[in-house]
Amino acid sequence: MTCLGRRALLAGIALAPPALAQGESRVVVVGGGFGGATCARALKRAGLAVTLVESEATYAACPLSNAVIAGTRPWERQLFSHEALEREGIHLIRHAATGVDATARRVVLGDGTRLPYDRLVLSPGIELRFDALPGYDEAAAEIMPHAWKAGPQTGLLRRQLEAMEDGGTVVMTVPANPYRCPPGPYERASLIAHYLKTHKRRSKLLVLDAKDSFSKQRLFQSAWAELYPGLLEHVPLSGGGRVVAVDAAARSVSTEFGDHAGAVVNVIPPQRAGRIAREAGAADRSGWCPVDPVTFESALVPGLHVIGDAAIAGAMPKSAFSAAAQARVCAAAVTSLLQDRAPAMPKLINTCYSLVAPDYGISVAGVYRPADGVLAEVEGAGGTSPLDAPPAFRALEAGYAEDWFGTATAEAFG
Amino acid sequence: MPIRNTVATLLAVALGAAGEGPPGAASCTGCHGNARAGMAIPPIRGMPAEAIGASMRAFRTGERPATVMDRIAKGFTEEETQAIASWFAPR
Ligand SMILES: Cc1cc2nc3c(=O)[nH]c(=O)nc-3n(C[C@H](O)[C@H](O)[C@H](O)COP(=O)(O)OP(=O)(O)OC[C@H]3O[C@@H](n4cnc5c(N)ncnc54)[C@H](O)[C@@H]3O)c2cc1C
C-alpha cells in the first residue's frame, strides 16, 4: 500500500464514529452527476443508507452535447432525472449544499439543515472561473457563451450558430490545462466545422488555444486536414493563440498579438473544483482537490472523499468515464472503511470518445493504478485510435461513443 | 431489533463490498453494462469465464482485431484478467 493509502486508512479508523455498532452508517453524497449518481447507487447496492444532495431537478449531461450544438442531436437526449435512484431507496434531497463542518461531520444545506454523516462523498464537478479572464463574467457569458456546463448555455450557442449569416466567423477560445474534458474543445471545433461545412459554406472557424499540444492531437489534425481544409484554423500558444482578455460588447477577444472579432464567440474559461469542495476545505491552492489514490479520501479533510472533475486524480483526465470509474472504487473503499477493513488496491480505466464528424469517432484510453501516492498510467496499455484506419473503423467508434453514453447514463441514472 | 439490524447491515455490506468486483472490473462496466436493445458493444455479463479470458488474451496479443479492447487488455495481467472473468461470468 502507498503512504497516502495507509494514512487515509489509519485516519479513517481513528476518526470514524462507531456507527456500525449502532446500526446503519450514514453516507452522504453531494452532487448527482456522473460521479455522484454512480457512487450513490454503488453505496446503496452495498447495503448502506445513502443520502444524495443535488440542487437541480434535471441533470443535463455534457457528453455528446457538442452534437446538440452542431444540430445533429436532439437536446432531450441529454436530460436525466434521479427518480430511479429514489425508487431504489436513496434518500434524495433537492437542495444546494452550502458548507461542511468536517469536525462535527455535518453537511450544511442552503435552508440551514445539518445532515450528519459518517463518510461524505463530494462530486460537485467544476466551477467556471469568472475572475480569471478579464472581461469574461456571467453577463459576458450571455453574449459569448461557454456552453461548458450543459444547460441553457448549450441552447444559446446552438441558436447563435443557427442565426449567424453565411460568411460569418466563429471564434472559440480554449484554456490551459487542467479543465473538464481535455479533448472536448477539439470535438466541439470539429462538429461546429461540420455544421458550417454542411450549412454555411462561406463561414470559417478560428480556434485560439492557450496550449501547444492537446489530447488526440494528431488524430484531430489529420481529420481536420481531410474533412475541413481551409475552414477550421487552429492557433496554438506558440502561434499567439492564448487569449488574455475579452470584450463582450464588441464580441471580440484579445491575444498578445491582436484582436479577433467573431459573429459567434465561444469562450471556454479556466475552471476549478465546484464551490462546495472549496468551502469544505478540500481544495488546495490550485483550486482542485488532492485525494488518496486508493480511497479518494481528501488529503486535506479526513472522512470526506472527492471524485470526478473536482479531484486531482493523477494521470486520469477529467471525464464522465473517469468520474464513474472513480465512483465505484470510492464506494467500495467507503464500504470497507466503515467496516474497519483495508480498502482493496484499485485499477481504473478511462476511455474518451470524440466525434470529428457524426460518423467519424476517435478515442483515447488509459489504465491506471496507484503508484507513489498518485494514480499513474499502466505502461504499455492505453493510447489513441490508430492514425491510419479506414472509414468503417471511424464509423464503428462513432457508434461505440453513442453506446458508451447509453451505458454510462443507465449506470448513473437507471 | 438493533442487533438484527446490525447483522443485516453487516451481511449486506459484506456482500456489497464484493459487489464492485476485483480490481478493474468496475471499470469494464463503464462500457459493458446491462444489455440494452440496439447495443453494438457486446455484453460480457454471463459470458463463460474461459471465453472472456480467451478474448482478453487475443486482444492483448493483437490476434483478435479490436477498436479499443487491445489498448485496454494490455493494462491487465493474466491473473487480474482471470479474476475479472470469473466475476462477470455468473452475473
Ligand atoms: C462539451 C463537453 C463534452 C464532454 N464529453 C465527454 C465525453 O464524451 N466523455 C466523457 O467521459 N466526458 C465528457 N465530458 C466531461 C464530463 O461531462 C465531466 O467530466 C463529468 O460530468 C464529471 O462528472 P462529475 O460528477 O465530476 O460532475 P458533474 O457531472 O458536473 O455533476 C456535478 C453535479 O453536482 C451538482 N452540484 C454541484 N454542487 C452542488 C452543491 N453544492 N449542492 C448540490 N448539488 C451540487 C450539480 O448540479 C451537478 O448535477 C464532456 C464535457 C463537456 C463540457
PDB file of C-alpha atoms in Angstrom, chain A residues 174-278:
ATOM      1  CA  VAL A 174      -9.548  27.081 -25.286  1.00  0.00           C
ATOM      2  CA  PRO A 175      -7.959  27.319 -21.793  1.00  0.00           C
ATOM      3  CA  ALA A 176      -4.717  25.884 -20.453  1.00  0.00           C
ATOM      4  CA  ASN A 177      -4.766  22.569 -18.538  1.00  0.00           C
ATOM      5  CA  PRO A 178      -6.351  21.327 -16.356  1.00  0.00           C
ATOM      6  CA  TYR A 179     -10.006  21.645 -17.323  1.00  0.00           C
ATOM      7  CA  ARG A 180     -13.073  19.414 -17.741  1.00  0.00           C
ATOM      8  CA  CYS A 181     -12.820  17.008 -20.704  1.00  0.00           C
ATOM      9  CA  PRO A 182      -9.382  17.561 -22.339  1.00  0.00           C
ATOM     10  CA  PRO A 183     -10.495  16.565 -25.892  1.00  0.00           C
ATOM     11  CA  GLY A 184     -13.885  18.330 -25.561  1.00  0.00           C
ATOM     12  CA  PRO A 185     -12.907  21.664 -27.164  1.00  0.00           C
ATOM     13  CA  TYR A 186     -11.465  19.881 -30.213  1.00  0.00           C
ATOM     14  CA  GLU A 187     -14.558  17.714 -30.598  1.00  0.00           C
ATOM     15  CA  ARG A 188     -16.623  20.906 -30.431  1.00  0.00           C
ATOM     16  CA  ALA A 189     -14.416  22.623 -33.027  1.00  0.00           C
ATOM     17  CA  SER A 190     -14.814  19.582 -35.306  1.00  0.00           C
ATOM     18  CA  LEU A 191     -18.592  19.455 -35.016  1.00  0.00           C
ATOM     19  CA  ILE A 192     -19.028  23.230 -35.448  1.00  0.00           C
ATOM     20  CA  ALA A 193     -16.858  22.897 -38.580  1.00  0.00           C
ATOM     21  CA  HIS A 194     -19.157  20.071 -39.720  1.00  0.00           C
ATOM     22  CA  TYR A 195     -22.169  22.357 -39.237  1.00  0.00           C
ATOM     23  CA  LEU A 196     -20.523  25.183 -41.194  1.00  0.00           C
ATOM     24  CA  LYS A 197     -19.450  22.814 -43.961  1.00  0.00           C
ATOM     25  CA  THR A 198     -22.979  21.459 -44.365  1.00  0.00           C
ATOM     26  CA  HIS A 199     -24.958  24.697 -43.744  1.00  0.00           C
ATOM     27  CA  LYS A 200     -22.751  27.793 -44.024  1.00  0.00           C
ATOM     28  CA  ARG A 201     -20.089  27.065 -46.576  1.00  0.00           C
ATOM     29  CA  ARG A 202     -18.628  30.581 -46.666  1.00  0.00           C
ATOM     30  CA  SER A 203     -18.083  30.718 -42.879  1.00  0.00           C
ATOM     31  CA  LYS A 204     -14.866  29.998 -41.003  1.00  0.00           C
ATOM     32  CA  LEU A 205     -13.905  28.765 -37.537  1.00  0.00           C
ATOM     33  CA  LEU A 206     -10.920  30.180 -35.654  1.00  0.00           C
ATOM     34  CA  VAL A 207      -9.752  28.205 -32.590  1.00  0.00           C
ATOM     35  CA  LEU A 208      -7.492  30.202 -30.247  1.00  0.00           C
ATOM     36  CA  ASP A 209      -5.683  27.824 -27.906  1.00  0.00           C
ATOM     37  CA  ALA A 210      -3.637  28.507 -24.739  1.00  0.00           C
ATOM     38  CA  LYS A 211      -1.763  25.219 -25.337  1.00  0.00           C
ATOM     39  CA  ASP A 212       0.635  23.854 -27.927  1.00  0.00           C
ATOM     40  CA  SER A 213      -0.296  20.208 -27.544  1.00  0.00           C
ATOM     41  CA  PHE A 214      -3.601  18.554 -26.760  1.00  0.00           C
ATOM     42  CA  SER A 215      -5.443  15.249 -26.417  1.00  0.00           C
ATOM     43  CA  LYS A 216      -5.670  13.094 -29.599  1.00  0.00           C
ATOM     44  CA  GLN A 217      -3.923  15.959 -31.417  1.00  0.00           C
ATOM     45  CA  ARG A 218      -2.590  14.022 -34.417  1.00  0.00           C
ATOM     46  CA  LEU A 219      -5.928  12.308 -34.963  1.00  0.00           C
ATOM     47  CA  PHE A 220      -7.840  15.587 -34.783  1.00  0.00           C
ATOM     48  CA  GLN A 221      -5.403  17.442 -37.012  1.00  0.00           C
ATOM     49  CA  SER A 222      -5.264  14.784 -39.703  1.00  0.00           C
ATOM     50  CA  ALA A 223      -9.074  14.576 -39.700  1.00  0.00           C
ATOM     51  CA  TRP A 224      -9.343  18.380 -39.921  1.00  0.00           C
ATOM     52  CA  ALA A 225      -6.975  18.426 -42.910  1.00  0.00           C
ATOM     53  CA  GLU A 226      -9.091  15.750 -44.559  1.00  0.00           C
ATOM     54  CA  LEU A 227     -12.608  16.990 -43.682  1.00  0.00           C
ATOM     55  CA  TYR A 228     -12.374  20.731 -43.042  1.00  0.00           C
ATOM     56  CA  PRO A 229      -9.454  22.159 -45.057  1.00  0.00           C
ATOM     57  CA  GLY A 230      -9.436  25.958 -45.143  1.00  0.00           C
ATOM     58  CA  LEU A 231     -12.465  26.067 -42.860  1.00  0.00           C
ATOM     59  CA  LEU A 232     -11.011  25.358 -39.407  1.00  0.00           C
ATOM     60  CA  GLU A 233      -7.917  27.227 -38.306  1.00  0.00           C
ATOM     61  CA  HIS A 234      -6.250  26.233 -35.017  1.00  0.00           C
ATOM     62  CA  VAL A 235      -3.819  28.754 -33.500  1.00  0.00           C
ATOM     63  CA  PRO A 236      -1.658  27.206 -30.753  1.00  0.00           C
ATOM     64  CA  LEU A 237       0.026  29.027 -27.854  1.00  0.00           C
ATOM     65  CA  SER A 238       3.275  29.370 -29.796  1.00  0.00           C
ATOM     66  CA  GLY A 239       1.369  30.931 -32.687  1.00  0.00           C
ATOM     67  CA  GLY A 240      -0.172  33.561 -30.401  1.00  0.00           C
ATOM     68  CA  GLY A 241      -3.344  31.627 -29.556  1.00  0.00           C
ATOM     69  CA  ARG A 242      -3.553  32.471 -25.858  1.00  0.00           C
ATOM     70  CA  VAL A 243      -6.496  34.788 -25.146  1.00  0.00           C
ATOM     71  CA  VAL A 244      -5.713  37.353 -22.433  1.00  0.00           C
ATOM     72  CA  ALA A 245      -8.931  39.425 -22.381  1.00  0.00           C
ATOM     73  CA  VAL A 246     -12.376  39.528 -23.956  1.00  0.00           C
ATOM     74  CA  ASP A 247     -14.788  42.327 -24.850  1.00  0.00           C
ATOM     75  CA  ALA A 248     -18.379  41.113 -24.831  1.00  0.00           C
ATOM     76  CA  ALA A 249     -19.872  44.325 -26.241  1.00  0.00           C
ATOM     77  CA  ALA A 250     -17.620  44.060 -29.304  1.00  0.00           C
ATOM     78  CA  ARG A 251     -17.855  40.244 -29.427  1.00  0.00           C
ATOM     79  CA  SER A 252     -14.098  40.199 -29.639  1.00  0.00           C
ATOM     80  CA  VAL A 253     -11.197  38.511 -27.867  1.00  0.00           C
ATOM     81  CA  SER A 254      -7.600  39.695 -27.476  1.00  0.00           C
ATOM     82  CA  THR A 255      -4.357  37.765 -27.643  1.00  0.00           C
ATOM     83  CA  GLU A 256      -0.938  39.277 -27.041  1.00  0.00           C
ATOM     84  CA  PHE A 257      -0.749  39.757 -30.805  1.00  0.00           C
ATOM     85  CA  GLY A 258      -4.078  41.343 -31.649  1.00  0.00           C
ATOM     86  CA  ASP A 259      -7.861  41.261 -31.501  1.00  0.00           C
ATOM     87  CA  HIS A 260     -10.251  38.811 -33.159  1.00  0.00           C
ATOM     88  CA  ALA A 261     -13.920  39.630 -33.563  1.00  0.00           C
ATOM     89  CA  GLY A 262     -16.463  36.917 -34.320  1.00  0.00           C
ATOM     90  CA  ALA A 263     -20.113  36.706 -35.337  1.00  0.00           C
ATOM     91  CA  VAL A 264     -20.284  33.934 -32.721  1.00  0.00           C
ATOM     92  CA  VAL A 265     -17.735  33.687 -29.912  1.00  0.00           C
ATOM     93  CA  ASN A 266     -17.488  30.611 -27.681  1.00  0.00           C
ATOM     94  CA  VAL A 267     -15.253  31.249 -24.664  1.00  0.00           C
ATOM     95  CA  ILE A 268     -14.256  28.207 -22.612  1.00  0.00           C
ATOM     96  CA  PRO A 269     -12.920  29.850 -19.448  1.00  0.00           C
ATOM     97  CA  PRO A 270     -10.475  28.441 -16.858  1.00  0.00           C
ATOM     98  CA  GLN A 271     -12.084  26.267 -14.174  1.00  0.00           C
ATOM     99  CA  ARG A 272     -11.706  24.948 -10.636  1.00  0.00           C
ATOM    100  CA  ALA A 273     -13.396  22.432  -8.356  1.00  0.00           C
ATOM    101  CA  GLY A 274     -17.078  23.015  -7.602  1.00  0.00           C
ATOM    102  CA  ARG A 275     -17.598  25.591  -4.871  1.00  0.00           C
ATOM    103  CA  ILE A 276     -18.681  23.159  -2.139  1.00  0.00           C
ATOM    104  CA  ALA A 277     -15.353  21.318  -2.358  1.00  0.00           C
ATOM    105  CA  ARG A 278     -13.552  24.589  -1.700  1.00  0.00           C
TER     106      ARG A 278
END
